[in-house]
Coordinates of C-alpha atoms in Angstrom, one line a residue:
M330 CA 90.0 152.2 111.0
P331 CA 92.9 150.2 109.5
R332 CA 91.9 147.7 106.8
P333 CA 92.1 144.1 108.0
R334 CA 95.0 142.1 106.7
I335 CA 94.2 139.7 103.9
H336 CA 96.2 136.5 104.5
D337 CA 97.6 134.4 101.7
L338 CA 96.4 130.9 102.4
D339 CA 99.2 129.5 100.2
E340 CA 101.7 131.2 102.5
V341 CA 100.0 129.3 105.4
L342 CA 100.3 126.0 103.5
D343 CA 103.9 126.8 102.8
V344 CA 104.6 127.3 106.5
T345 CA 102.7 124.1 107.3
E346 CA 104.7 122.2 104.7
N347 CA 108.0 123.5 106.1
L348 CA 107.1 122.6 109.7
V349 CA 106.1 119.0 108.7
V350 CA 109.3 118.5 106.7
A351 CA 111.5 119.9 109.5
G352 CA 109.8 118.3 112.5
G353 CA 107.1 115.9 111.4
V354 CA 103.4 116.2 111.8
S355 CA 103.7 116.8 115.5
A356 CA 105.6 120.1 114.8
V357 CA 102.4 121.6 113.2
T358 CA 100.4 123.5 115.8
L359 CA 98.0 126.4 115.2
R360 CA 100.2 128.5 117.5
A361 CA 103.4 127.7 115.5
V362 CA 101.6 128.5 112.2
A363 CA 100.1 131.6 113.6
A364 CA 103.5 132.8 114.9
A365 CA 105.1 132.3 111.5
T366 CA 102.3 133.9 109.4
G367 CA 100.9 136.5 111.7
M368 CA 97.5 135.0 111.3
S369 CA 95.4 134.5 114.4
N370 CA 94.4 131.1 115.8
G371 CA 90.8 132.0 115.2
A372 CA 91.4 132.9 111.6
L373 CA 93.3 129.7 111.0
Y374 CA 90.5 127.7 112.6
H375 CA 88.0 129.5 110.4
A376 CA 90.0 128.8 107.2
F377 CA 91.0 125.2 107.9
G378 CA 88.7 123.9 110.6
S379 CA 91.3 122.1 112.7
R380 CA 95.0 121.3 112.8
G381 CA 94.2 118.1 110.9
G382 CA 92.4 120.1 108.3
L383 CA 95.5 122.3 108.0
V384 CA 97.9 119.5 107.5
G385 CA 95.5 117.7 105.2
R386 CA 95.1 120.7 103.0
A387 CA 98.9 121.1 102.8
W388 CA 99.2 117.5 101.8
L389 CA 96.4 117.7 99.3
R390 CA 98.0 120.8 97.6
A391 CA 101.2 118.9 97.2
A392 CA 99.4 115.8 95.8
H393 CA 97.5 118.0 93.3
R394 CA 100.7 119.6 92.2
F395 CA 102.3 116.2 91.6
L396 CA 99.3 114.8 89.7
D397 CA 99.0 117.9 87.6
L398 CA 102.7 117.7 86.7
Q399 CA 102.4 114.0 86.0
R400 CA 99.3 114.3 83.8
A401 CA 100.9 117.2 81.9
S402 CA 104.0 115.2 81.1
V403 CA 101.8 112.4 79.8
D404 CA 99.7 114.8 77.7
E405 CA 102.9 116.2 76.2
V406 CA 103.9 112.8 75.0
L407 CA 100.6 111.4 73.8
G408 CA 99.2 114.5 72.3
S409 CA 96.0 113.7 70.4
A410 CA 97.1 110.3 69.2
S411 CA 98.1 107.2 71.1
T412 CA 100.4 104.6 69.6
P413 CA 102.3 101.8 71.4
D414 CA 105.6 103.6 71.0
R415 CA 104.1 106.8 72.3
G416 CA 102.5 104.8 75.1
I417 CA 105.9 103.5 76.2
D418 CA 107.3 107.0 76.2
A419 CA 104.3 108.3 78.1
V420 CA 104.7 105.6 80.8
V421 CA 108.4 106.6 81.1
A422 CA 107.4 110.2 81.5
A423 CA 104.8 109.4 84.2
A424 CA 107.4 107.3 86.0
D425 CA 109.9 110.1 85.9
A426 CA 107.3 112.6 87.3
P427 CA 108.4 112.1 91.0
A428 CA 111.9 113.2 90.1
A429 CA 110.7 116.2 88.1
F430 CA 108.4 117.1 90.9
A431 CA 111.2 116.9 93.5
A432 CA 113.3 119.2 91.4
R433 CA 110.4 121.7 90.9
F434 CA 108.7 121.5 94.3
P435 CA 111.3 120.1 96.8
E436 CA 109.3 120.9 99.9
S437 CA 106.1 119.5 98.6
S438 CA 107.9 116.4 97.5
R439 CA 109.4 115.9 101.0
L440 CA 105.9 116.5 102.5
L441 CA 104.4 113.6 100.5
L442 CA 107.3 111.4 101.5
T443 CA 107.1 112.4 105.2
V444 CA 103.4 112.1 105.8
R445 CA 101.6 108.9 105.0
R446 CA 98.0 109.1 103.9
E447 CA 97.0 107.0 106.9
E448 CA 98.2 109.8 109.2
L449 CA 95.9 112.2 107.4
L450 CA 92.9 109.9 107.6
G451 CA 93.4 108.9 111.2
S452 CA 90.3 107.8 113.1
D453 CA 88.1 110.9 112.2
P454 CA 89.5 112.9 109.2
P455 CA 87.9 116.1 108.2
A456 CA 85.1 115.2 105.7
D457 CA 86.5 117.5 103.0
V458 CA 90.0 116.0 103.3
A459 CA 88.7 112.5 103.1
A460 CA 86.5 113.3 100.0
E461 CA 89.4 115.0 98.2
L462 CA 91.7 112.0 99.0
S463 CA 89.1 109.7 97.3
R464 CA 89.0 112.1 94.3
L465 CA 92.8 111.9 94.0
D466 CA 92.6 108.1 93.8
S467 CA 90.1 108.4 90.9
I468 CA 92.5 110.8 89.1
L469 CA 95.4 108.4 89.4
V470 CA 93.4 105.4 88.3
A471 CA 92.1 107.3 85.3
L472 CA 95.7 108.1 84.3
L473 CA 96.8 104.4 84.7
V474 CA 93.9 103.3 82.6
R475 CA 94.8 105.9 79.9
L476 CA 98.4 104.7 79.8
S477 CA 97.3 101.0 79.6
R478 CA 95.0 101.8 76.7
A479 CA 97.8 103.7 74.9
L480 CA 100.0 100.6 75.3
W481 CA 97.7 97.7 74.6
D482 CA 94.2 99.1 74.0
R483 CA 93.1 97.6 77.3
G484 CA 91.9 98.9 80.6
D485 CA 91.4 95.7 82.6
A486 CA 93.0 95.2 86.0
R487 CA 95.8 92.9 84.8
A488 CA 97.0 95.4 82.2
V489 CA 96.6 98.4 84.6
A490 CA 98.6 96.6 87.3
V491 CA 101.6 96.5 85.0
V492 CA 101.4 100.2 84.4
E493 CA 101.0 100.8 88.1
D494 CA 104.2 98.8 88.7
C495 CA 106.0 101.1 86.3
V496 CA 104.5 104.4 87.4
V497 CA 104.3 103.8 91.2
G498 CA 106.3 100.7 92.2
L499 CA 109.5 101.3 90.3
P500 CA 109.8 105.0 91.2
T501 CA 109.2 104.3 94.8
G502 CA 111.9 101.7 94.9
L503 CA 114.5 103.4 92.7
L504 CA 114.0 107.1 93.4
L505 CA 112.0 107.8 96.5
R506 CA 113.3 105.5 99.1
R507 CA 116.4 107.5 99.5
R508 CA 114.4 110.7 100.2
R509 CA 116.7 113.0 98.2
V510 CA 116.4 114.6 94.8
P511 CA 117.1 111.9 92.2
D512 CA 120.1 112.6 90.1
A513 CA 120.4 112.0 86.3
A514 CA 121.9 108.5 86.8
M515 CA 119.0 107.4 89.0
R516 CA 116.5 108.7 86.5
R517 CA 118.3 106.8 83.6
R518 CA 118.2 103.6 85.6
L519 CA 114.5 104.1 86.2
E520 CA 113.8 104.7 82.5
A521 CA 115.8 101.5 81.6
A522 CA 113.8 99.5 84.2
V523 CA 110.4 100.8 82.9
R524 CA 111.3 100.1 79.3
A525 CA 112.5 96.6 80.2
V526 CA 109.2 95.8 81.9
L527 CA 107.2 97.1 78.9
A528 CA 109.3 95.1 76.5
L529 CA 107.9 91.9 77.9
D530 CA 104.7 90.5 76.5
P531 CA 101.6 92.2 78.0
P532 CA 99.8 90.2 80.7
P533 CA 97.1 87.8 79.5
A534 CA 93.7 89.4 79.1
P535 CA 90.9 88.2 81.4
P536 CA 88.9 85.2 79.9
G537 CA 86.3 86.1 77.4
R538 CA 87.8 89.5 76.4
G539 CA 89.8 88.5 73.5
G540 CA 92.9 90.5 74.5
H541 CA 91.3 93.9 74.4
T542 CA 89.0 96.1 76.4
K543 CA 87.6 98.9 74.3
G544 CA 86.9 102.3 75.6
S545 CA 87.4 106.0 75.2
R546 CA 90.9 107.3 75.3

C-alpha cells in the first residue's frame, strides 16, 4: 500500500495567509485550502478544528513571528545591561520592528494588517485561539514593561503608556497605515519621532512611589 502523504502544516498556513491577503477572510474556505494544498477537508478539520481555527492559527503564527523578531531586536540592544541610553535605542529598535517584519515576512505582515483581532475572536472563537491571543497580550506587556524599566527604572502604567505610544502608536501612524513596506525615509522619521518623545521628561510617577517602581529586569 502507498504510504500516506505527510502534509506540511506550515504550507497550509502559507496558503491561508495568501488567501486572506488576496481576498480577505471570506476567501478562506476549507475547499479552497484543500485544493491548493492537496490536503483533504477531513484532514484540515482534524488539524485545525474549523475554518476559524485555520485562520486563527495563521494569524497567530504571524503574530508570534513578529513578537519574536521584536524581542530579538530589543535583546540585541540591551544585552545583559540596561542603561537609559541603551533603553532609548531599544525602544527605537522595537518601534522599527514592524518595518523589519514587513521586509522579512511580507505576507505575514499583510495578514496582521488585513485581519483585526476582533474578527478572529468573533462571537465564539476556538478556545485554543482565544487562549493564545491572551498569551500574546502578556508577552507584549512584558516587553513594554522591560523597556520602561530600561528607560526609567519604572514599570507603572504611566511610564509603560509612553513606551506603548512609541512602540505601538507611532509605528501604526507613521508606517502601517499606508499598508506598504516602509522605506528608509519613513523609518528615519519614525526613529526621530520616538527619540523626540523620549527626550521629554518622563511622566510623573504615581503618588507614593517616589518616581521608581523596582522590579526584576
